[in-house]
XYZ file of C-alpha atoms in Angstrom:
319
model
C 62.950 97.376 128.872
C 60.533 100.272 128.608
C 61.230 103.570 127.672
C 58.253 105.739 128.458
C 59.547 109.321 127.232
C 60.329 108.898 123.313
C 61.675 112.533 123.025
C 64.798 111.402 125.036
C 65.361 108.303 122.742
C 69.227 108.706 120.919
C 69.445 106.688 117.609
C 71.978 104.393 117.953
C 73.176 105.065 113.969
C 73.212 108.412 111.971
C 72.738 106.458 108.916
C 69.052 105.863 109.814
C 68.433 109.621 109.539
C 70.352 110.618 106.330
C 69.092 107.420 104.518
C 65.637 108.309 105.187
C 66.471 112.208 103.964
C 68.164 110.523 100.833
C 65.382 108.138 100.132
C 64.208 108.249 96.609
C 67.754 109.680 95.311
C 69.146 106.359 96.489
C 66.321 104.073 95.706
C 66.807 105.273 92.193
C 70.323 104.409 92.606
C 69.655 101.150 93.513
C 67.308 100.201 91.086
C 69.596 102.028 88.222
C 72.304 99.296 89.418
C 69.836 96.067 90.452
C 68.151 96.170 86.967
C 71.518 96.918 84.787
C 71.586 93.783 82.441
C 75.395 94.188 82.723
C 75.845 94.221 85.870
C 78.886 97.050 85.830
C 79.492 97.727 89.480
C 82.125 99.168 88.603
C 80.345 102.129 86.922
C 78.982 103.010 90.130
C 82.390 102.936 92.385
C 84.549 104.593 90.100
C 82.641 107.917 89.919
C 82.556 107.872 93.819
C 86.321 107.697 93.637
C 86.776 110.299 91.483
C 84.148 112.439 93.638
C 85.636 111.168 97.340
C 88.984 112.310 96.188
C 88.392 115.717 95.372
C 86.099 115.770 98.569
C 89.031 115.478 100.458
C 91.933 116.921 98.542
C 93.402 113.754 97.517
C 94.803 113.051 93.967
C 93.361 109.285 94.166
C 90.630 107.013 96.192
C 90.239 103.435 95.679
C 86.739 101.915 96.847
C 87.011 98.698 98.684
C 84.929 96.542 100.424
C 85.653 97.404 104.335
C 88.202 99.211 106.135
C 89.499 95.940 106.985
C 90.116 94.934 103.726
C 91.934 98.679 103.177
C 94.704 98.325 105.960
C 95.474 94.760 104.674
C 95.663 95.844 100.778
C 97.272 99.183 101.904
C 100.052 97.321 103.860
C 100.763 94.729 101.061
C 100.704 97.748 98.601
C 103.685 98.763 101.108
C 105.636 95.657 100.869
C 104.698 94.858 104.782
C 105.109 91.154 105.387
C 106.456 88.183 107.568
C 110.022 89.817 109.206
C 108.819 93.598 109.107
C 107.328 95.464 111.600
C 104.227 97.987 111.883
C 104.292 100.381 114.896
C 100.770 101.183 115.702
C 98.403 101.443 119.326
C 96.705 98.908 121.287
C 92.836 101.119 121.838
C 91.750 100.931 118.652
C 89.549 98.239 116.995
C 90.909 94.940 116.445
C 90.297 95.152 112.758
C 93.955 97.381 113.202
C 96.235 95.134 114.403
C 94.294 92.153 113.322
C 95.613 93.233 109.455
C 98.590 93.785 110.632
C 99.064 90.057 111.739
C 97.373 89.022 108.856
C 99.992 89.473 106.442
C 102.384 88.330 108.186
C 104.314 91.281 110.349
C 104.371 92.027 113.934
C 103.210 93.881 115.818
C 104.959 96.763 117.776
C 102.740 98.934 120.280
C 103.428 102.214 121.255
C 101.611 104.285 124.320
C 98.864 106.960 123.268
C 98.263 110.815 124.412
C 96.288 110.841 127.358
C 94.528 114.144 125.843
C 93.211 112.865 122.918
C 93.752 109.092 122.779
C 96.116 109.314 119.485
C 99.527 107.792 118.882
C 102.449 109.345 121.297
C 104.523 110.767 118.404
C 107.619 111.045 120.776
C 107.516 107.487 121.398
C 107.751 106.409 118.008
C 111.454 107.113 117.057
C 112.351 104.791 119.691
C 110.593 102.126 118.843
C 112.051 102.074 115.103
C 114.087 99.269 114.294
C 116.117 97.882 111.466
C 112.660 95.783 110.910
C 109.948 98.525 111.104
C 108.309 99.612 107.731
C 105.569 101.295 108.727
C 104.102 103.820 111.541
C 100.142 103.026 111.590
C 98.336 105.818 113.702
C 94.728 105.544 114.425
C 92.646 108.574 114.319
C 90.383 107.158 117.284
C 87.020 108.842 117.838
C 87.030 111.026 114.916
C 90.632 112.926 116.522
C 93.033 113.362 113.877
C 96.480 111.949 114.773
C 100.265 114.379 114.665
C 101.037 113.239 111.525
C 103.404 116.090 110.960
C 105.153 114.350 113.519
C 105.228 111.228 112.172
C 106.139 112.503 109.005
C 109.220 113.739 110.286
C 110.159 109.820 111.746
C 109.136 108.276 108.814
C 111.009 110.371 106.393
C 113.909 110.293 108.618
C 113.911 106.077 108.593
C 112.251 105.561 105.047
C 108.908 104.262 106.237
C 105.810 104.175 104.956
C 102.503 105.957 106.915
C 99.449 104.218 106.832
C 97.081 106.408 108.515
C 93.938 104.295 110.027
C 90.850 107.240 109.725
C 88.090 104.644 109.859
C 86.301 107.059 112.356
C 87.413 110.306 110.981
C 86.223 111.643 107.821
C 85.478 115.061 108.116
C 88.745 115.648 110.467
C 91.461 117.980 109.651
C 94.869 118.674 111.011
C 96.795 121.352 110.822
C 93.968 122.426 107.756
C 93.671 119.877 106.163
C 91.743 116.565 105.386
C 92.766 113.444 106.970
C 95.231 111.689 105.259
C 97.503 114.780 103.881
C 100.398 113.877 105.590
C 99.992 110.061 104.773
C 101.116 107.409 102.027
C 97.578 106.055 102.606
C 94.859 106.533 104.113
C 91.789 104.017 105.474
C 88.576 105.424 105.703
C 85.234 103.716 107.149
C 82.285 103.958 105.635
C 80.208 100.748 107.156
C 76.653 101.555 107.973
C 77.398 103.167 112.062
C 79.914 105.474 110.615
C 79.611 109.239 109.745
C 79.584 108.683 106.024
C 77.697 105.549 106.122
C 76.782 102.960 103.549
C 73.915 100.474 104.241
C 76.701 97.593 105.428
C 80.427 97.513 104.939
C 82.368 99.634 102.742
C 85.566 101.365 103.028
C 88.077 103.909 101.207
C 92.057 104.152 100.507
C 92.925 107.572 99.597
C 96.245 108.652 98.725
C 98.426 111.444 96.523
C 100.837 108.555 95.193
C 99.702 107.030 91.951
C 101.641 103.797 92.292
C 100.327 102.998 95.619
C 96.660 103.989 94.086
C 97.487 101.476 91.361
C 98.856 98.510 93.482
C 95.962 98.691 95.586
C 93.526 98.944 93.272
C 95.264 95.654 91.561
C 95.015 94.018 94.528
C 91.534 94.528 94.985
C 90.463 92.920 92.233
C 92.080 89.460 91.963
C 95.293 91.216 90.924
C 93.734 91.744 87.137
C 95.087 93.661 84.892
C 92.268 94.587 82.166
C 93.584 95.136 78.428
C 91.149 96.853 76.850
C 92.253 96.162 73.200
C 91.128 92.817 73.619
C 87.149 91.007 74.725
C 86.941 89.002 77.814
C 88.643 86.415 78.461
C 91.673 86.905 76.881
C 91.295 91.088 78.225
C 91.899 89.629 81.799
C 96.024 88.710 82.971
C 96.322 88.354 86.624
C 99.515 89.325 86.978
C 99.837 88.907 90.806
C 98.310 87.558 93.561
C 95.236 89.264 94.541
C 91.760 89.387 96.702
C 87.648 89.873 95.345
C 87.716 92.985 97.444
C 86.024 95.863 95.712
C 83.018 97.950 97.245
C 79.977 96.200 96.541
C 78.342 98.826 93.705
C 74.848 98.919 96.229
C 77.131 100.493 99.054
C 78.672 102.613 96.411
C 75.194 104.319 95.475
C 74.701 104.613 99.201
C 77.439 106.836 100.056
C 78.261 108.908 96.892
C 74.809 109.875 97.595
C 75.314 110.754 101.142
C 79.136 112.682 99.804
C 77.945 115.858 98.981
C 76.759 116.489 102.715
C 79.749 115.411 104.344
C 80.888 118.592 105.809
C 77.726 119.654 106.571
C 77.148 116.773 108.893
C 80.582 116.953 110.314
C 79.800 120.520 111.148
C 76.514 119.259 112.817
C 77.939 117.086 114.386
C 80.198 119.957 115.571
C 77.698 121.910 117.293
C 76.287 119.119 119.314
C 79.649 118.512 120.477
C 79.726 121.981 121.360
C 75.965 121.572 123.482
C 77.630 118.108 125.351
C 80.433 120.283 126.373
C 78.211 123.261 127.795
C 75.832 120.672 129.760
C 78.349 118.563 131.188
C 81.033 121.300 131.656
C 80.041 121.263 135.558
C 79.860 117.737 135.996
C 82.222 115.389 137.678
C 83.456 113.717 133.986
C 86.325 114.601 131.901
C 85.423 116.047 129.109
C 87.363 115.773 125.640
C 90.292 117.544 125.109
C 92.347 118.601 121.228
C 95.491 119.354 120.040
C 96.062 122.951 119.123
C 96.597 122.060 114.813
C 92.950 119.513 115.615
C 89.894 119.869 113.837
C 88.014 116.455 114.922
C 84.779 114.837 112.967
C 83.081 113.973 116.657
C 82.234 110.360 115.388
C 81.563 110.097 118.982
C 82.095 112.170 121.930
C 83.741 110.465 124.741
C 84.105 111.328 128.331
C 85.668 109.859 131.456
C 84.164 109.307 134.840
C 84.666 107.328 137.769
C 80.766 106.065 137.949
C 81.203 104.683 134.593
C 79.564 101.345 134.433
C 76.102 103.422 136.504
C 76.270 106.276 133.249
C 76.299 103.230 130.726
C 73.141 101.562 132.216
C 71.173 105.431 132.114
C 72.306 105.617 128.369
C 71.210 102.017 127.638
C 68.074 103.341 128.831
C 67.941 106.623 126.228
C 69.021 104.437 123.315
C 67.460 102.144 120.702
């Protein structure tokens, strides 16, 4: 395929743009990390923690190394397992239900908002059983879910919220950051997403300390570290865990993208606002928000009955 007019070509990834602005700030990083003769990657993902928490308001962030890997550690960290069940939504990625079976549970769907694509919060008390532990929304396309809603359900039955925000940093409901309303939150941060590392990394953020521990443990081969004494004897796995930390060259990646967060999002804002003024005349349907809804826009998705003839025009406009 040819594209003749270059002006017109959409990058298919942000991350492309805002690595090449960050260049030399994270090519220092890099090196600082590739030519440490201990080889602490840990140095590196702990500050971001620290740093990503406050970002967002949270008490506590736990790097790990996808979003995938967070809704699995999250939902063990929530005693989910064979014999419970996870009420959750069939459009999101399959990463969402996928760790859902993994450990174990099933799977209960319930229908979505036609407005915005996010869990229907009034079909979620009815689908609570004796067996349901946790309410799973998914903040699809950067829209924040009701979880005032669901907070109300989940208090009311003693379950656990384990909010999926892979695609919505930035968001805010109701005022605040994804995640408020929450036991624990998933955040993406693999290289297509908003806040983008240079392959696969993801955050749990949360305001509960023992949840921030447990998942932290589980991370890292369920290790607990005693710093009194030197490695090996420092080391006492005292449960069953995973080798799922953020790899420490992601790490540099994104805490040096962090500070600039909201500043994209709010860019990312404004062409939002420019799609809605050029196609407000068209025959699509355009995106629509809840009132409390502050969305990230990690995409902007419309509706149209000449759908599969609008995909092949983009195809042409991308790279």
């Amino acid at each position: 395929m040819t594209v003749h007019n270059t002006d017109w070509i959409v990058p298919r990834a942000q991350g492309y743009d805002t690595n090449r602005s960050l260049r030399d700030e994270i090519i220092s990083g890099l090196e600082n990390v590739m030519f440490n003769p201990y080889m602490a990657g840990n140095s590196e993902f702990e500050p971001l923690e620290s740093d990503f928490a406050s970002k967002l308001g949270m008490k506590y962030a736990v790097a790990v190394q996808s979003a995938t890997a967070g809704l699995i550690l999250a939902l063990r960290a929530c005693d989910v397992g064979p014999g419970d069940e996870v009420i959750t939504v069939g459009n999101s990625d399959i990463s969402t239900t996928a760790a859902i079976s993994i450990i174990g549970a099933t799977i209960v769907l319930v229908d979505i908002l036609e407005s915005d694509y996010t869990i229907d919060g009034s079909q979620v008390a009815s689908a609570v059983t004796d067996r349901t532990k946790a309410i799973l929304p998914v903040d699809l396309y950067g829209h924040p879910s009701d979880c005032i809603a669901l907070r109300k359900v989940a208090d009311e039955h003693g379950l656990k919220i384990i909010e999926d925000a892979a695609l919505a940093i930035g968001a805010r409901y109701a005022n605040h950051h994804v995640g408020f309303y929450s036991d624990l939150t998933i955040i993406s941060l693999a290289a297509s997403k908003p806040l983008s590392s240079s392959g696969n990394a993801g955050m749990v953020v949360t305001d509960n300390l023992a949840l921030a521990e447990k998942i932290s443990l589980f991370r890292g081969y369920g290790k607990e570290f005693d710093p009194s004494r030197t490695p090996p004897l420092s080391d006492d796995h005292v449960v069953e865990g995973f080798n799922l930390p953020m790899d420490p060259l992601q790490a540099v990646v994104v805490h040096a993208k962090l500070p600039y967060l909201m500043d994209w999002t709010d860019k990312r804002k404004r062409i939002a606002g420019l799609y809605r003024s050029a196609l407000l005349d068209k025959e699509v349907k355009l995106p629509t928000f809840s009132e409390n809804a502050d969305p990230s826009f990690s995409s902007y998705v419309i509706l149209s009955s000449r759908r599969d003839e609008l995909h092949n025009e983009m195809r042409k406009k991308t790279h």
